[in-house]
Amino acid sequence: MVTVTQPGQRRTPKAAKTNSVAKKAVVAVTGIIMVLYLIAHMIGNLKVFAGRESFNGYSEWIRTIGEPVVPAQTTLTIIRIALLTVVIAHGWAVVSLWRQAKRARPQGYVTKKAVAQSYASRTMRWGGVIVGLFIVYHILDLTMGVVNPEGPSTTPYDRLIAGFSNPFITAVYVVALVLLGMHLRHGIWSATQTLGQSNKRREKTVNLFALVFSVVLIGGYLVVPFSVLFGLVG
Amino acid sequence: MTATQEHPTFASGTAGDDPAMAKHGMTLTLRVWRQKGPQHKGKMVTYQVEDISPDMSFLEMLDVLNEKLILAGDDPVVFDHDCREGICGSCGLMINGIAHGPEQTTTCQLHMRKFKDGDTIDIEPWRATAFPVIKDLSVNRQALDRIIQAGGYISAPTGTAPEAHSILVSKKDSDAAFDAATCIGCGACVAACPNASSMLFTSAKVTHLNLLPQGQPERDDRVVNMIAQQDREGFGGCTNIGECSAACPKGISMETISRLNHDLLGALRAGARPKS
Amino acid sequence: MPLDLFAVGDPIADTKAPTDVPIAERWSTRRFRARLVNPANRRKRTVIVVGTGLAGGSAAATLGEAGYRVKSFWFHDSPRRAHSVAAQGGINAAKNYRNDGDSVHRLFYDTVKGGDFRSREDNVHRLAEVSVSIIDQCVAQGVPFAREYGGLLDNRSFGGAQVSRTFYARGQTGQQLLYGAYQALERQMAVGTVEQHARTEMLDLIVVDGRARGIVARDLITGEVSTHFADAVVLATGGYSNVFYLSTNAKGSNTTAIWRAHKRGAYFANPCYTQIHPTCIPVKGDYQSKLTLMSESLRNDGRVWVPKERGDTRDPREIPEDERDYYLERIYPSFGNLVPRDIASRQAKNVCDEGRGVGPGGLGVYLDFADAIGRLGRPAIEAKYGNLFDMYAQITGEDPYETPMRIYPAVHYTMGGLWVDYDLQSTIPGLFVIGEANFSDHGANRLGASALMQGLADGYFVLPNTIGDYLADGPFGPLDDTHPQVAEALGGVQAQVQKLLSVNGTRTPASFHRELGRLMWDLCGMERSEEGLRKALDRIPEIRHEFWTNVKVSGEWDTINPTLEHAGRVADFLELAELMCVDALHRNESCGGHFRAESQTPEGEALRDDGEYAYVAAWEYTPEGAPPVLHREALEYEYVHLAQRSYK
Ligand SMILES: Cc1cc2nc3c(=O)[nH]c(=O)nc-3n(C[C@H](O)[C@H](O)[C@H](O)COP(=O)(O)OP(=O)(O)OC[C@H]3O[C@@H](n4cnc5c(N)ncnc54)[C@H](O)[C@@H]3O)c2cc1C
Ligand code: HEM
Ligand code: HEM
Ligand code: SF4
Ligand code: F3S
Ligand code: FES
């Protein structure tokens, strides 16, 4: 008797070491944590309209919470470590899924049309990468000041004013923020789906919420650079 | 093969011979993916077909091409098909970049009236690592069967069943289970998904079985093992793009994916782990 | 009436049904008397199951669960694609959930009568008994049957039955039942009791020392021809309607497995019994590759008519009421549009033969919903038939809400098949045949929703119980390719493959298939006459001869080659067709789906001849040139009394 292995039949590959859905849940949960941070950060940024002292005071406050019970910067350090972990986890899960997708279709179609995917969903990956690069730049710019026109030895407020007075820097921020908006527009809907909370009935509401939320959030961010650029602040 | 070759006439026609048809037939340019086998490289080859009636199905149009090729001594184009009525799930072609073509139905139920005289049509196989090409447009989709093997069933050995009316199932659940159960395993979702993910297929089965009372005892293991198998087969992970559902001839909804995610996360929390 | 075309052999009889007890006790008695294989020994018994439709899928899964070593073969890429998946309407079971007077006995009675008294009572009674367990089994597997708001299973009446005993899952009952069996089968494959051979086509049966011991199969991807051995072989390969080329069967449905088994000694019973379904979408043009069924349920609300005048080509909506002929309502005032399938089909043919048919080629009649839409409103019709109307619109490009549907009969089901006894064993020991591939339960006409029932009855409940009695004698010892009978079978298949590729003629296999189909439809279709059948019997050998000298199969043997597969199947159809015509010619009576022009009442209804023909015709194969041998199995009716059907 002959048992033939057919060509074109895959051998059963190695044991399961991935779980794409669990990874996706990591993306969603870390995404949501980042969204929460972004809400707080946006509100903090709006203090710029309250003037230099207020803004710098906020920056100061964030570094001294809990003092003297805990040493200076403790809370901030915790936040930073948490954020860093979250960003790394988000990035790791995303990259791992991205590679899995690449392996899943090494040879693309000669002709392929998109039927359902939105621009936002299609730009998740590269958009995310750009947002990631932006974050690095942004920290170098405003937190560390190393790439800021005013340099590191100034207050955050001054760095901010200096940066956004430059239309070029403002443009960079605007592009990044718009991309981030799209990332969230799809991401928020996507996270509900990933966490198994979406259904036909809710779909419309979730989509509307994602849209409104993203617009408000990004709008909240954008008023700052534009106000500086047009001289409303500073 | 020559582009102008006549399409063969037969010793016997079947009912409904309509000489007027010849005049009204369309001429189409087909660019078809030809690949000798899994180990060979493939390429697009251009053919022309004439006398295509708008009432033909897409596969009948390919039959016309193949009869020409056979008589010319060439290899006919291999594609899978069987029922030709949209239910067996055998057929499936990428037509002009859309899985199953411009209508949300199976390839065999797509009719040529969707095309115009002079059109060029690109025809490719489903492309995914988990669906290796066998030849031309035919791919091996047994990976989907192995996902079912991993847990897409209810263990009910013959003869052990209780009286059918001993368990009531609400009409709502039963209808929702049915909607998901209509998946024909064609693989268009995989073909259409930018990640080559079989998530819609897997979620349709999980939804069907997990909605029913009979499916409860195995529900956690089912979802965990089916997803593990899906990953093992080399499908991509789902990132909620939605191309799959738009291509699905049975209209399986994205809600099933959410349901799978829900069940999977619940199962993991409850401690279920895939068998290795 | 002996003819020059066949010889008469000894009568044949079923010896397995325990006729010493009343009919209602025979199945349990048979199970009790059948020998068993001890669970520890089942691992040492190998069973080959060919086919994964409702019959084969359920049998392989159940045998695997029972502990036998099962090898499962199918030609599709997945077991889930077997043509059972296409069944729409439903499955019967004598559950009497409606309290409308149904019972095992009534289902038994209806099936014998519906089969026009040409089926075996014992088998039919068992089918009715087992039907009840099938529903339980399927529900346990998660088959999502239609339910009522209270959570109970819904039923409908089907095919003119007077009780509601049909269980259904929207218009996709076959699909859902098949997935249940498929999932059970995949589960067994996962645990390793069932070995899988996808895309593998059985091309011959291996018979050694009088026992079926294996098959020769071709791997459709590599082209490799190999042998597979077992202690018993089960064929569940479906029906052979595709001998007509155009039918409601899938393109791949074929007769190859049972025909080759027939050539190895299994008798072929009642090959001429074919069922023609009245409501299919008509043929459009000569490129047409298959026909699509529209569910019979449409006749509940649609009215069938043709114009009174011949050659009336007006838009149907412009033909006034009094120029229409609602012929079913006219001829059968009490049943009207709901007459059984065979009658509705034949009357459609009659009006078309008179030149009153509609649509291209004049082969169609109207199925008009205008009245129903007027009476119930469009939403009600949409709710009931929406998916069918959509399917019709998809295929024809016409809107059936606006203009009447056009329908025409098409070949749908074959009641004939390999002869089996009560144990479902053929005349070759160790060869079992189940599902549509056997002839067992439907006589000359199958009732709606009872093929699914039979397939699952055979696979889940009957075969797994009866096969043990045979396997108890096993195992039958090892075999290999050097055994002369094995080598002969293997060599024969290889030679045929080579032969098909080497003819290198000028006609495609499809062109021969179309020619044969047209001939069979015209001369051995809805109405058969001695003259026509003789003409067909003259012509078929000529086509066959031309096939073997002028067929063109391009491509290679060692890769997937659908043209080569098709050619092999056409070759078998070309042989089977001849036996069908001989059977149709020898049976000079009309019964069920077999209508002989010579045997009708003055009103043109089918006229049975119970005195002459109350038997099963089991044909023995003889090599080309010698006439086939007829073995008669006399049919006795102890419980249902012979009566003429009437639907006036
Ligand atoms: C359109 C349609 C609608 C129908 N509707 C109904 C209905 O509503 N109710 C009802 O009761 N009945 C219905 N029927 C009839 C019923 O569906 C069939 O009779 C029944 O499903 C046949 O099942 P089966 O298991 O015998 O064969 P199939 O399901 O045809 O399976 C055949 C199997 O054999 C395999 N096979 C065949 N030849 C070979 C070979 N040479 N080598 C290897 N494998 C092979 C195939 O791969 C397949 O797995 C319908 C039929 C059709 C066509
Ligand atoms: C116009 C928009 C923004 C403004 C004006 C702004 C402003 C600032 C300022 C002034 C700081 C320095 C605070 C300090 O050092 O005390 C800061 C830090 C930071 N910002 Fe922004 N920001 C903007 C957008 C964003 C966006 C879109 C993101 C993320 C995607 C982001 C992420 C961060 C992070 C991670 C830090 C570092 C926090 C820390 O660890 O100190 N910011 N931002
Ligand atoms: C601070 C900024 C970020 C926020 C707030 C954020 C938020 C989110 C959210 C909510 C999701 C949806 C999760 C889901 O689909 O379930 C998501 C998905 C995604 N994010 Fe981010 N993200 C951020 C940064 C990034 C970065 C830096 C990258 C790039 C490395 C990135 C790449 C992605 C991708 C690719 C997805 C799609 C999900 C997938 O493809 O699996 N994101 N993000
Ligand atoms: S989910 Fe839809 S597209 Fe995917 S296999 Fe099932 S039927 Fe095909
Ligand atoms: S298109 Fe792909 S990413 Fe998910 S939603 Fe569908 S499987
Ligand atoms: S051929 Fe069966 S679905 Fe298309």
mmCIF file of N, CA, C and O and ligand atoms in Angstrom, chain B residues 85, chain C residues 50-56 73-76 79 82-91 158 200-202 236-239 248-249 253-254 256-257 293 412-413 434-437 446 448-453, ligand 1:
data_model
loop_
_atom_site.group_PDB
_atom_site.id
_atom_site.type_symbol
_atom_site.label_atom_id
_atom_site.label_comp_id
_atom_site.label_asym_id
_atom_site.label_seq_id
_atom_site.Cartn_x
_atom_site.Cartn_y
_atom_site.Cartn_z
ATOM 1 N N GLU B 85 -23.649 25.991 -7.948
ATOM 2 C CA GLU B 85 -24.827 26.722 -7.500
ATOM 3 C C GLU B 85 -24.578 27.445 -6.178
ATOM 4 O O GLU B 85 -25.523 27.744 -5.447
ATOM 5 N N VAL C 50 -15.677 4.964 0.778
ATOM 6 C CA VAL C 50 -15.479 5.880 -0.337
ATOM 7 C C VAL C 50 -16.655 6.844 -0.367
ATOM 8 O O VAL C 50 -17.804 6.427 -0.513
ATOM 9 N N GLY C 51 -16.357 8.119 -0.241
ATOM 10 C CA GLY C 51 -17.413 9.131 -0.253
ATOM 11 C C GLY C 51 -17.596 9.729 1.125
ATOM 12 O O GLY C 51 -17.502 9.039 2.143
ATOM 13 N N THR C 52 -17.840 11.021 1.154
ATOM 14 C CA THR C 52 -18.013 11.729 2.423
ATOM 15 C C THR C 52 -19.283 12.565 2.416
ATOM 16 O O THR C 52 -19.354 13.584 3.075
ATOM 17 N N GLY C 53 -20.259 12.153 1.625
ATOM 18 C CA GLY C 53 -21.554 12.830 1.672
ATOM 19 C C GLY C 53 -22.256 12.433 2.958
ATOM 20 O O GLY C 53 -21.648 11.923 3.900
ATOM 21 N N LEU C 54 -23.560 12.657 3.001
ATOM 22 C CA LEU C 54 -24.281 12.308 4.217
ATOM 23 C C LEU C 54 -24.072 10.850 4.563
ATOM 24 O O LEU C 54 -23.876 10.499 5.722
ATOM 25 N N ALA C 55 -24.110 9.998 3.553
ATOM 26 C CA ALA C 55 -23.990 8.574 3.830
ATOM 27 C C ALA C 55 -22.559 8.228 4.256
ATOM 28 O O ALA C 55 -22.338 7.676 5.338
ATOM 29 N N GLY C 56 -21.596 8.554 3.417
ATOM 30 C CA GLY C 56 -20.215 8.163 3.697
ATOM 31 C C GLY C 56 -19.623 8.888 4.891
ATOM 32 O O GLY C 56 -18.886 8.297 5.694
ATOM 33 N N PHE C 73 -12.070 8.037 1.643
ATOM 34 C CA PHE C 73 -11.632 8.566 0.343
ATOM 35 C C PHE C 73 -12.693 9.476 -0.238
ATOM 36 O O PHE C 73 -13.878 9.194 -0.135
ATOM 37 N N TRP C 74 -12.240 10.546 -0.873
ATOM 38 C CA TRP C 74 -13.184 11.388 -1.589
ATOM 39 C C TRP C 74 -12.430 12.164 -2.652
ATOM 40 O O TRP C 74 -11.227 12.358 -2.547
ATOM 41 N N PHE C 75 -13.153 12.586 -3.688
ATOM 42 C CA PHE C 75 -12.428 13.246 -4.779
ATOM 43 C C PHE C 75 -12.385 14.763 -4.629
ATOM 44 O O PHE C 75 -11.632 15.439 -5.296
ATOM 45 N N HIS C 76 -13.227 15.302 -3.739
ATOM 46 C CA HIS C 76 -13.203 16.750 -3.525
ATOM 47 C C HIS C 76 -11.971 17.149 -2.714
ATOM 48 O O HIS C 76 -11.248 16.303 -2.229
ATOM 49 N N PRO C 79 -14.062 17.051 2.632
ATOM 50 C CA PRO C 79 -15.257 16.202 2.756
ATOM 51 C C PRO C 79 -16.537 17.031 2.742
ATOM 52 O O PRO C 79 -17.587 16.530 2.364
ATOM 53 N N ALA C 82 -19.071 17.371 -0.595
ATOM 54 C CA ALA C 82 -19.895 16.328 -1.226
ATOM 55 C C ALA C 82 -21.242 16.932 -1.597
ATOM 56 O O ALA C 82 -21.741 17.843 -0.938
ATOM 57 N N HIS C 83 -21.858 16.402 -2.642
ATOM 58 C CA HIS C 83 -23.025 17.090 -3.179
ATOM 59 C C HIS C 83 -24.237 17.081 -2.251
ATOM 60 O O HIS C 83 -25.191 17.826 -2.483
ATOM 61 N N SER C 84 -24.205 16.304 -1.210
ATOM 62 C CA SER C 84 -25.276 16.399 -0.208
ATOM 63 C C SER C 84 -25.440 17.840 0.268
ATOM 64 O O SER C 84 -26.519 18.238 0.710
ATOM 65 N N VAL C 85 -24.367 18.592 0.170
ATOM 66 C CA VAL C 85 -24.373 19.975 0.649
ATOM 67 C C VAL C 85 -25.434 20.818 -0.068
ATOM 68 O O VAL C 85 -25.874 21.836 0.444
ATOM 69 N N ALA C 86 -25.857 20.369 -1.244
ATOM 70 C CA ALA C 86 -26.761 21.193 -2.053
ATOM 71 C C ALA C 86 -28.235 20.963 -1.762
ATOM 72 O O ALA C 86 -29.081 21.681 -2.274
ATOM 73 N N ALA C 87 -28.548 19.953 -0.958
ATOM 74 C CA ALA C 87 -29.966 19.652 -0.731
ATOM 75 C C ALA C 87 -30.617 20.822 -0.010
ATOM 76 O O ALA C 87 -30.074 21.372 0.933
ATOM 77 N N GLN C 88 -31.780 21.193 -0.485
ATOM 78 C CA GLN C 88 -32.395 22.421 0.020
ATOM 79 C C GLN C 88 -33.507 22.163 1.017
ATOM 80 O O GLN C 88 -33.521 22.694 2.125
ATOM 81 N N GLY C 89 -34.446 21.314 0.596
ATOM 82 C CA GLY C 89 -35.765 21.308 1.227
ATOM 83 C C GLY C 89 -35.832 20.847 2.666
ATOM 84 O O GLY C 89 -36.342 21.552 3.536
ATOM 85 N N GLY C 90 -35.358 19.661 2.964
ATOM 86 C CA GLY C 90 -35.506 19.193 4.325
ATOM 87 C C GLY C 90 -35.324 17.694 4.445
ATOM 88 O O GLY C 90 -34.992 17.009 3.477
ATOM 89 N N ILE C 91 -35.551 17.217 5.658
ATOM 90 C CA ILE C 91 -35.374 15.797 5.947
ATOM 91 C C ILE C 91 -36.587 15.318 6.751
ATOM 92 O O ILE C 91 -37.016 15.962 7.705
ATOM 93 N N PHE C 158 -44.103 18.703 3.093
ATOM 94 C CA PHE C 158 -43.218 18.762 1.928
ATOM 95 C C PHE C 158 -43.646 17.705 0.943
ATOM 96 O O PHE C 158 -44.089 16.627 1.331
ATOM 97 N N THR C 200 -8.796 12.001 -3.903
ATOM 98 C CA THR C 200 -8.363 10.685 -4.347
ATOM 99 C C THR C 200 -9.587 9.989 -4.919
ATOM 100 O O THR C 200 -10.611 9.899 -4.258
ATOM 101 N N GLU C 201 -9.479 9.531 -6.132
ATOM 102 C CA GLU C 201 -10.644 8.964 -6.806
ATOM 103 C C GLU C 201 -10.511 7.451 -6.918
ATOM 104 O O GLU C 201 -9.512 6.934 -7.410
ATOM 105 N N MET C 202 -11.542 6.767 -6.460
ATOM 106 C CA MET C 202 -11.555 5.318 -6.599
ATOM 107 C C MET C 202 -11.800 4.962 -8.063
ATOM 108 O O MET C 202 -12.755 5.424 -8.671
ATOM 109 N N ALA C 236 -20.125 4.982 -0.934
ATOM 110 C CA ALA C 236 -21.143 5.996 -0.619
ATOM 111 C C ALA C 236 -20.920 7.147 -1.578
ATOM 112 O O ALA C 236 -20.685 8.280 -1.184
ATOM 113 N N THR C 237 -20.957 6.822 -2.853
ATOM 114 C CA THR C 237 -20.457 7.753 -3.861
ATOM 115 C C THR C 237 -21.552 8.525 -4.582
ATOM 116 O O THR C 237 -21.289 9.182 -5.582
ATOM 117 N N GLY C 238 -22.780 8.461 -4.082
ATOM 118 C CA GLY C 238 -23.824 9.326 -4.626
ATOM 119 C C GLY C 238 -24.457 8.806 -5.904
ATOM 120 O O GLY C 238 -24.246 7.660 -6.315
ATOM 121 N N GLY C 239 -25.232 9.673 -6.542
ATOM 122 C CA GLY C 239 -26.066 9.269 -7.682
ATOM 123 C C GLY C 239 -25.407 9.532 -9.024
ATOM 124 O O GLY C 239 -24.359 10.168 -9.098
ATOM 125 N N THR C 248 -29.281 18.428 -11.897
ATOM 126 C CA THR C 248 -29.070 19.289 -10.731
ATOM 127 C C THR C 248 -27.894 18.808 -9.898
ATOM 128 O O THR C 248 -27.598 19.383 -8.863
ATOM 129 N N ASN C 249 -27.252 17.746 -10.310
ATOM 130 C CA ASN C 249 -26.090 17.261 -9.565
ATOM 131 C C ASN C 249 -24.867 18.123 -9.852
ATOM 132 O O ASN C 249 -24.809 18.827 -10.854
ATOM 133 N N SER C 253 -20.196 14.810 -9.839
ATOM 134 C CA SER C 253 -20.963 13.607 -9.505
ATOM 135 C C SER C 253 -20.830 12.608 -10.641
ATOM 136 O O SER C 253 -20.869 12.981 -11.808
ATOM 137 N N ASN C 254 -20.684 11.359 -10.297
ATOM 138 C CA ASN C 254 -20.329 10.388 -11.340
ATOM 139 C C ASN C 254 -20.788 8.993 -10.947
ATOM 140 O O ASN C 254 -21.304 8.787 -9.850
ATOM 141 N N THR C 256 -18.586 6.347 -11.511
ATOM 142 C CA THR C 256 -17.390 5.524 -11.663
ATOM 143 C C THR C 256 -17.243 4.444 -10.592
ATOM 144 O O THR C 256 -17.042 3.269 -10.911
ATOM 145 N N ALA C 257 -17.371 4.829 -9.339
ATOM 146 C CA ALA C 257 -17.117 3.856 -8.276
ATOM 147 C C ALA C 257 -18.099 2.684 -8.376
ATOM 148 O O ALA C 257 -17.696 1.516 -8.368
ATOM 149 N N LEU C 293 -31.784 23.723 -9.285
ATOM 150 C CA LEU C 293 -33.091 23.402 -8.743
ATOM 151 C C LEU C 293 -33.670 24.626 -8.042
ATOM 152 O O LEU C 293 -32.970 25.358 -7.373
ATOM 153 N N HIS C 412 -32.658 14.821 -11.494
ATOM 154 C CA HIS C 412 -32.384 15.280 -10.156
ATOM 155 C C HIS C 412 -31.829 14.185 -9.253
ATOM 156 O O HIS C 412 -30.982 14.410 -8.408
ATOM 157 N N TYR C 413 -32.317 12.980 -9.418
ATOM 158 C CA TYR C 413 -31.995 11.931 -8.449
ATOM 159 C C TYR C 413 -32.122 10.581 -9.151
ATOM 160 O O TYR C 413 -32.952 10.413 -10.030
ATOM 161 N N ILE C 434 -24.100 2.397 0.351
ATOM 162 C CA ILE C 434 -25.051 3.190 1.136
ATOM 163 C C ILE C 434 -25.364 4.509 0.442
ATOM 164 O O ILE C 434 -24.649 4.946 -0.455
ATOM 165 N N GLY C 435 -26.447 5.138 0.869
ATOM 166 C CA GLY C 435 -26.828 6.441 0.310
ATOM 167 C C GLY C 435 -27.412 6.280 -1.091
ATOM 168 O O GLY C 435 -27.939 5.230 -1.461
ATOM 169 N N GLU C 436 -27.301 7.345 -1.858
ATOM 170 C CA GLU C 436 -27.907 7.334 -3.189
ATOM 171 C C GLU C 436 -27.265 6.286 -4.096
ATOM 172 O O GLU C 436 -27.851 5.875 -5.103
ATOM 173 N N ALA C 437 -26.086 5.834 -3.751
ATOM 174 C CA ALA C 437 -25.380 4.862 -4.589
ATOM 175 C C ALA C 437 -26.051 3.495 -4.597
ATOM 176 O O ALA C 437 -25.845 2.711 -5.519
ATOM 177 N N ARG C 446 -38.736 8.671 -5.528
ATOM 178 C CA ARG C 446 -38.388 9.064 -4.168
ATOM 179 C C ARG C 446 -39.233 10.249 -3.741
ATOM 180 O O ARG C 446 -39.405 11.198 -4.494
ATOM 181 N N GLY C 448 -39.997 13.661 -1.628
ATOM 182 C CA GLY C 448 -39.164 14.790 -1.197
ATOM 183 C C GLY C 448 -38.707 14.583 0.238
ATOM 184 O O GLY C 448 -39.423 14.015 1.062
ATOM 185 N N ALA C 449 -37.492 15.037 0.541
ATOM 186 C CA ALA C 449 -36.953 15.033 1.904
ATOM 187 C C ALA C 449 -36.664 13.643 2.446
ATOM 188 O O ALA C 449 -36.475 13.468 3.644
ATOM 189 N N SER C 450 -36.625 12.644 1.581
ATOM 190 C CA SER C 450 -36.327 11.324 2.121
ATOM 191 C C SER C 450 -34.971 10.770 1.682
ATOM 192 O O SER C 450 -34.555 9.721 2.168
ATOM 193 N N ALA C 451 -34.265 11.485 0.809
ATOM 194 C CA ALA C 451 -32.919 11.012 0.454
ATOM 195 C C ALA C 451 -31.942 11.338 1.573
ATOM 196 O O ALA C 451 -31.067 10.538 1.913
ATOM 197 N N LEU C 452 -32.117 12.519 2.160
ATOM 198 C CA LEU C 452 -31.246 12.885 3.272
ATOM 199 C C LEU C 452 -31.465 11.900 4.415
ATOM 200 O O LEU C 452 -30.529 11.444 5.066
ATOM 201 N N MET C 453 -32.748 11.581 4.614
ATOM 202 C CA MET C 453 -33.087 10.634 5.669
ATOM 203 C C MET C 453 -32.412 9.282 5.405
ATOM 204 O O MET C 453 -31.816 8.692 6.311
HETATM 205 C C1 LIG D 1 -30.024 20.127 -5.751
HETATM 206 C C2 LIG D 1 -30.451 18.956 -4.907
HETATM 207 C C3 LIG D 1 -31.380 19.153 -3.891
HETATM 208 C C4 LIG D 1 -31.774 18.081 -3.090
HETATM 209 N N1 LIG D 1 -32.670 18.303 -2.087
HETATM 210 C C5 LIG D 1 -33.013 17.274 -1.274
HETATM 211 C C6 LIG D 1 -33.875 17.485 -0.170
HETATM 212 O O1 LIG D 1 -34.336 18.594 0.078
HETATM 213 N N2 LIG D 1 -34.176 16.445 0.630
HETATM 214 C C7 LIG D 1 -33.681 15.211 0.391
HETATM 215 O O2 LIG D 1 -33.962 14.312 1.171
HETATM 216 N N3 LIG D 1 -32.854 14.977 -0.642
HETATM 217 C C8 LIG D 1 -32.508 15.979 -1.480
HETATM 218 N N4 LIG D 1 -31.657 15.736 -2.528
HETATM 219 C C9 LIG D 1 -31.070 14.414 -2.706
HETATM 220 C C10 LIG D 1 -29.924 14.189 -1.721
HETATM 221 O O3 LIG D 1 -29.256 15.387 -1.513
HETATM 222 C C11 LIG D 1 -28.897 13.184 -2.196
HETATM 223 O O4 LIG D 1 -29.520 12.067 -2.655
HETATM 224 C C12 LIG D 1 -27.965 12.744 -1.071
HETATM 225 O O5 LIG D 1 -27.436 13.858 -0.428
HETATM 226 C C13 LIG D 1 -26.856 11.868 -1.560
HETATM 227 O O6 LIG D 1 -25.919 11.653 -0.522
HETATM 228 P P1 LIG D 1 -24.751 10.612 -0.680
HETATM 229 O O7 LIG D 1 -24.016 10.626 0.605
HETATM 230 O O8 LIG D 1 -25.292 9.327 -1.112
HETATM 231 O O9 LIG D 1 -23.840 11.142 -1.859
HETATM 232 P P2 LIG D 1 -23.061 12.516 -2.122
HETATM 233 O O10 LIG D 1 -23.401 13.535 -1.140
HETATM 234 O O11 LIG D 1 -23.238 12.841 -3.552
HETATM 235 O O12 LIG D 1 -21.551 12.156 -1.863
HETATM 236 C C14 LIG D 1 -20.757 11.455 -2.755
HETATM 237 C C15 LIG D 1 -19.377 11.346 -2.178
HETATM 238 O O13 LIG D 1 -18.639 10.378 -2.878
HETATM 239 C C16 LIG D 1 -17.397 10.875 -3.297
HETATM 240 N N5 LIG D 1 -17.096 10.172 -4.534
HETATM 241 C C17 LIG D 1 -17.906 9.951 -5.597
HETATM 242 N N6 LIG D 1 -17.283 9.198 -6.505
HETATM 243 C C18 LIG D 1 -16.059 8.918 -6.015
HETATM 244 C C19 LIG D 1 -14.948 8.171 -6.498
HETATM 245 N N7 LIG D 1 -14.973 7.538 -7.649
HETATM 246 N N8 LIG D 1 -13.829 8.118 -5.716
HETATM 247 C C20 LIG D 1 -13.784 8.748 -4.514
HETATM 248 N N9 LIG D 1 -14.825 9.445 -4.024
HETATM 249 C C21 LIG D 1 -15.944 9.529 -4.769
HETATM 250 C C22 LIG D 1 -17.571 12.362 -3.391
HETATM 251 O O14 LIG D 1 -16.340 13.019 -3.209
HETATM 252 C C23 LIG D 1 -18.549 12.609 -2.262
HETATM 253 O O15 LIG D 1 -17.819 12.743 -1.068
HETATM 254 C C24 LIG D 1 -31.257 16.792 -3.341
HETATM 255 C C25 LIG D 1 -30.333 16.615 -4.356
HETATM 256 C C26 LIG D 1 -29.939 17.681 -5.153
HETATM 257 C C27 LIG D 1 -28.971 17.424 -6.247
#
